[in-house]
Amino acid sequence: MAGRPAGCVDRKVEETGLNAPLRERTGPSRFILAGLRLVRMRNLADGILPLDGRRSNVLVLVGPNGAGKTSLLEAVSLLAPGRGLRGARFAELLRFGEDGHLGWRVEAALDTPHAGRHELVVAGRVTEGAGAPAADADEPGEEEAHETVAGFRRLIEIDGRRRSPAALGGIARVLWLTPAMDRLFAGPAAERRRFLDRVVLTLHPGNARLALAFERTMRARNRLLGEAGVRADASWLAALEAKMAEAATAIAAARVEAVAQWSAMLAHRPLDGFPSPLLGLAGTLEEQLAAGAPALEVEEAYREALAAGRARDAEAGRTLTGPHRTDLRVAAADGGNEGQVVPAHFCSTGEQKALLLALVLGHAELIAGVEGAAPILLLDEVAAHVDEDRRSRLFARLAALDGEVWVTGTDEAVFAPLIREHGADRWQVAEGCIRP
């Protein structure tokens, strides 16, 4: 792809003569990508997508497997905190055969509902040494969010200023669903916890710093216990445990609030024809807070539990209780089957896919309700495991979401109703090039 001419993704758009009707029609009610520039990113051709030429809030990307559809969604997902929808290491995002010192780069013009347009840059390259901290680090250690893995470092710029990756959470709202998530409910609790915390982060962006503080302090406690065991300095351990308890209680409280809001939206706006998700939290702190225990009492109880568990944690080599062990519990309620409730991990693959779609759409509508603006929603291979009736209902709901939606698939015929009945735009992806 390196030899493809820069701009191969934008010449056809210029020929269409489209006049940015989507932006003119929507005004400030959405997060809208007005432009996207890709450089040395996976198998995608270098160039610019002038996205303000779209007519609809729904963009259908069709093409064969390996054409670059998922990579394009991944590029957009990198505008949110974290490692994107694949969770890839930064070096893996670089197009094969390219110079790591030049690295990859994603540039975006993002129109936001409350603060106008932002120019975002997310880039990764091989770097020497620790590098400079974020220009706007508000507390010691925030620069650690500029993660370096195997010599590859991610760099963030917002409106021309170096920022920490966590700062993206205050700018963009990006959600996604990928085929890799289809078995979320059958996998380990850590995967569901990450899924939950992405939801929490969109509602409480400050939770990123709390999580960072908790993880950093927990690692310090684990290291101290690993080196000295129960003979470790008691006052030092007490100070670390007090800081852990404070952060842990705030993290748990944000989760409880987010799940309550999410559950209310799912109940208020069920996805017709899909199972209704029922949510719960399996975690000591979250369960205590959900039951009405005062936050100070929960914090003190966790601090005491950490102190009492020092010997056990020293033997295990890790902290065995806390918000890093919480699980998100999901069940499917089928109103058409005498109100039967089935834990999600017992559901078929198709029902699990349907549950995930309902959860992600409910999350998008929750953001729209809380912020007055719908997020960017990325749905990779969304038609897989969804029958025709459910697809029809899903397409109608996506069109009505009034947010920017990107969907991908290999079979254009599957999306014909979305294009014909709801006016979705269709772009072709082939060999890393994207054309209307």
Coordinates of C-alpha atoms in Angstrom, one line a residue, residues 1-15 36-39 44-50 95 432-436:
M1 CA 0.0 0.0 0.0
A2 CA 3.0 2.3 0.5
G3 CA 3.2 2.8 -3.3
R4 CA -0.4 4.0 -3.7
P5 CA -0.8 7.7 -4.5
A6 CA -1.7 9.9 -1.5
G7 CA -5.2 11.1 -1.8
C8 CA -6.6 8.1 -3.6
V9 CA -9.4 8.1 -1.1
D10 CA -10.5 11.7 -1.8
R11 CA -10.5 12.3 -5.6
K12 CA -13.8 10.5 -6.2
V13 CA -15.5 12.4 -3.4
E14 CA -14.4 15.7 -5.0
E15 CA -16.0 14.6 -8.3
L36 CA -9.8 11.8 8.4
R37 CA -6.2 11.5 7.2
L38 CA -4.3 8.2 7.4
V39 CA -0.5 7.8 7.1
L44 CA -4.8 1.4 4.4
A45 CA -3.6 3.7 1.6
D46 CA -2.3 7.1 2.7
G47 CA -4.7 9.8 2.0
I48 CA -7.6 12.0 3.2
L49 CA -11.3 11.1 3.6
P50 CA -13.3 14.4 3.4
R95 CA 2.0 -0.8 7.8
G432 CA -6.8 -0.4 1.3
C433 CA -8.6 2.3 -0.8
I434 CA -12.0 3.8 0.2
R435 CA -14.2 5.2 -2.5
P436 CA -17.9 6.4 -2.6

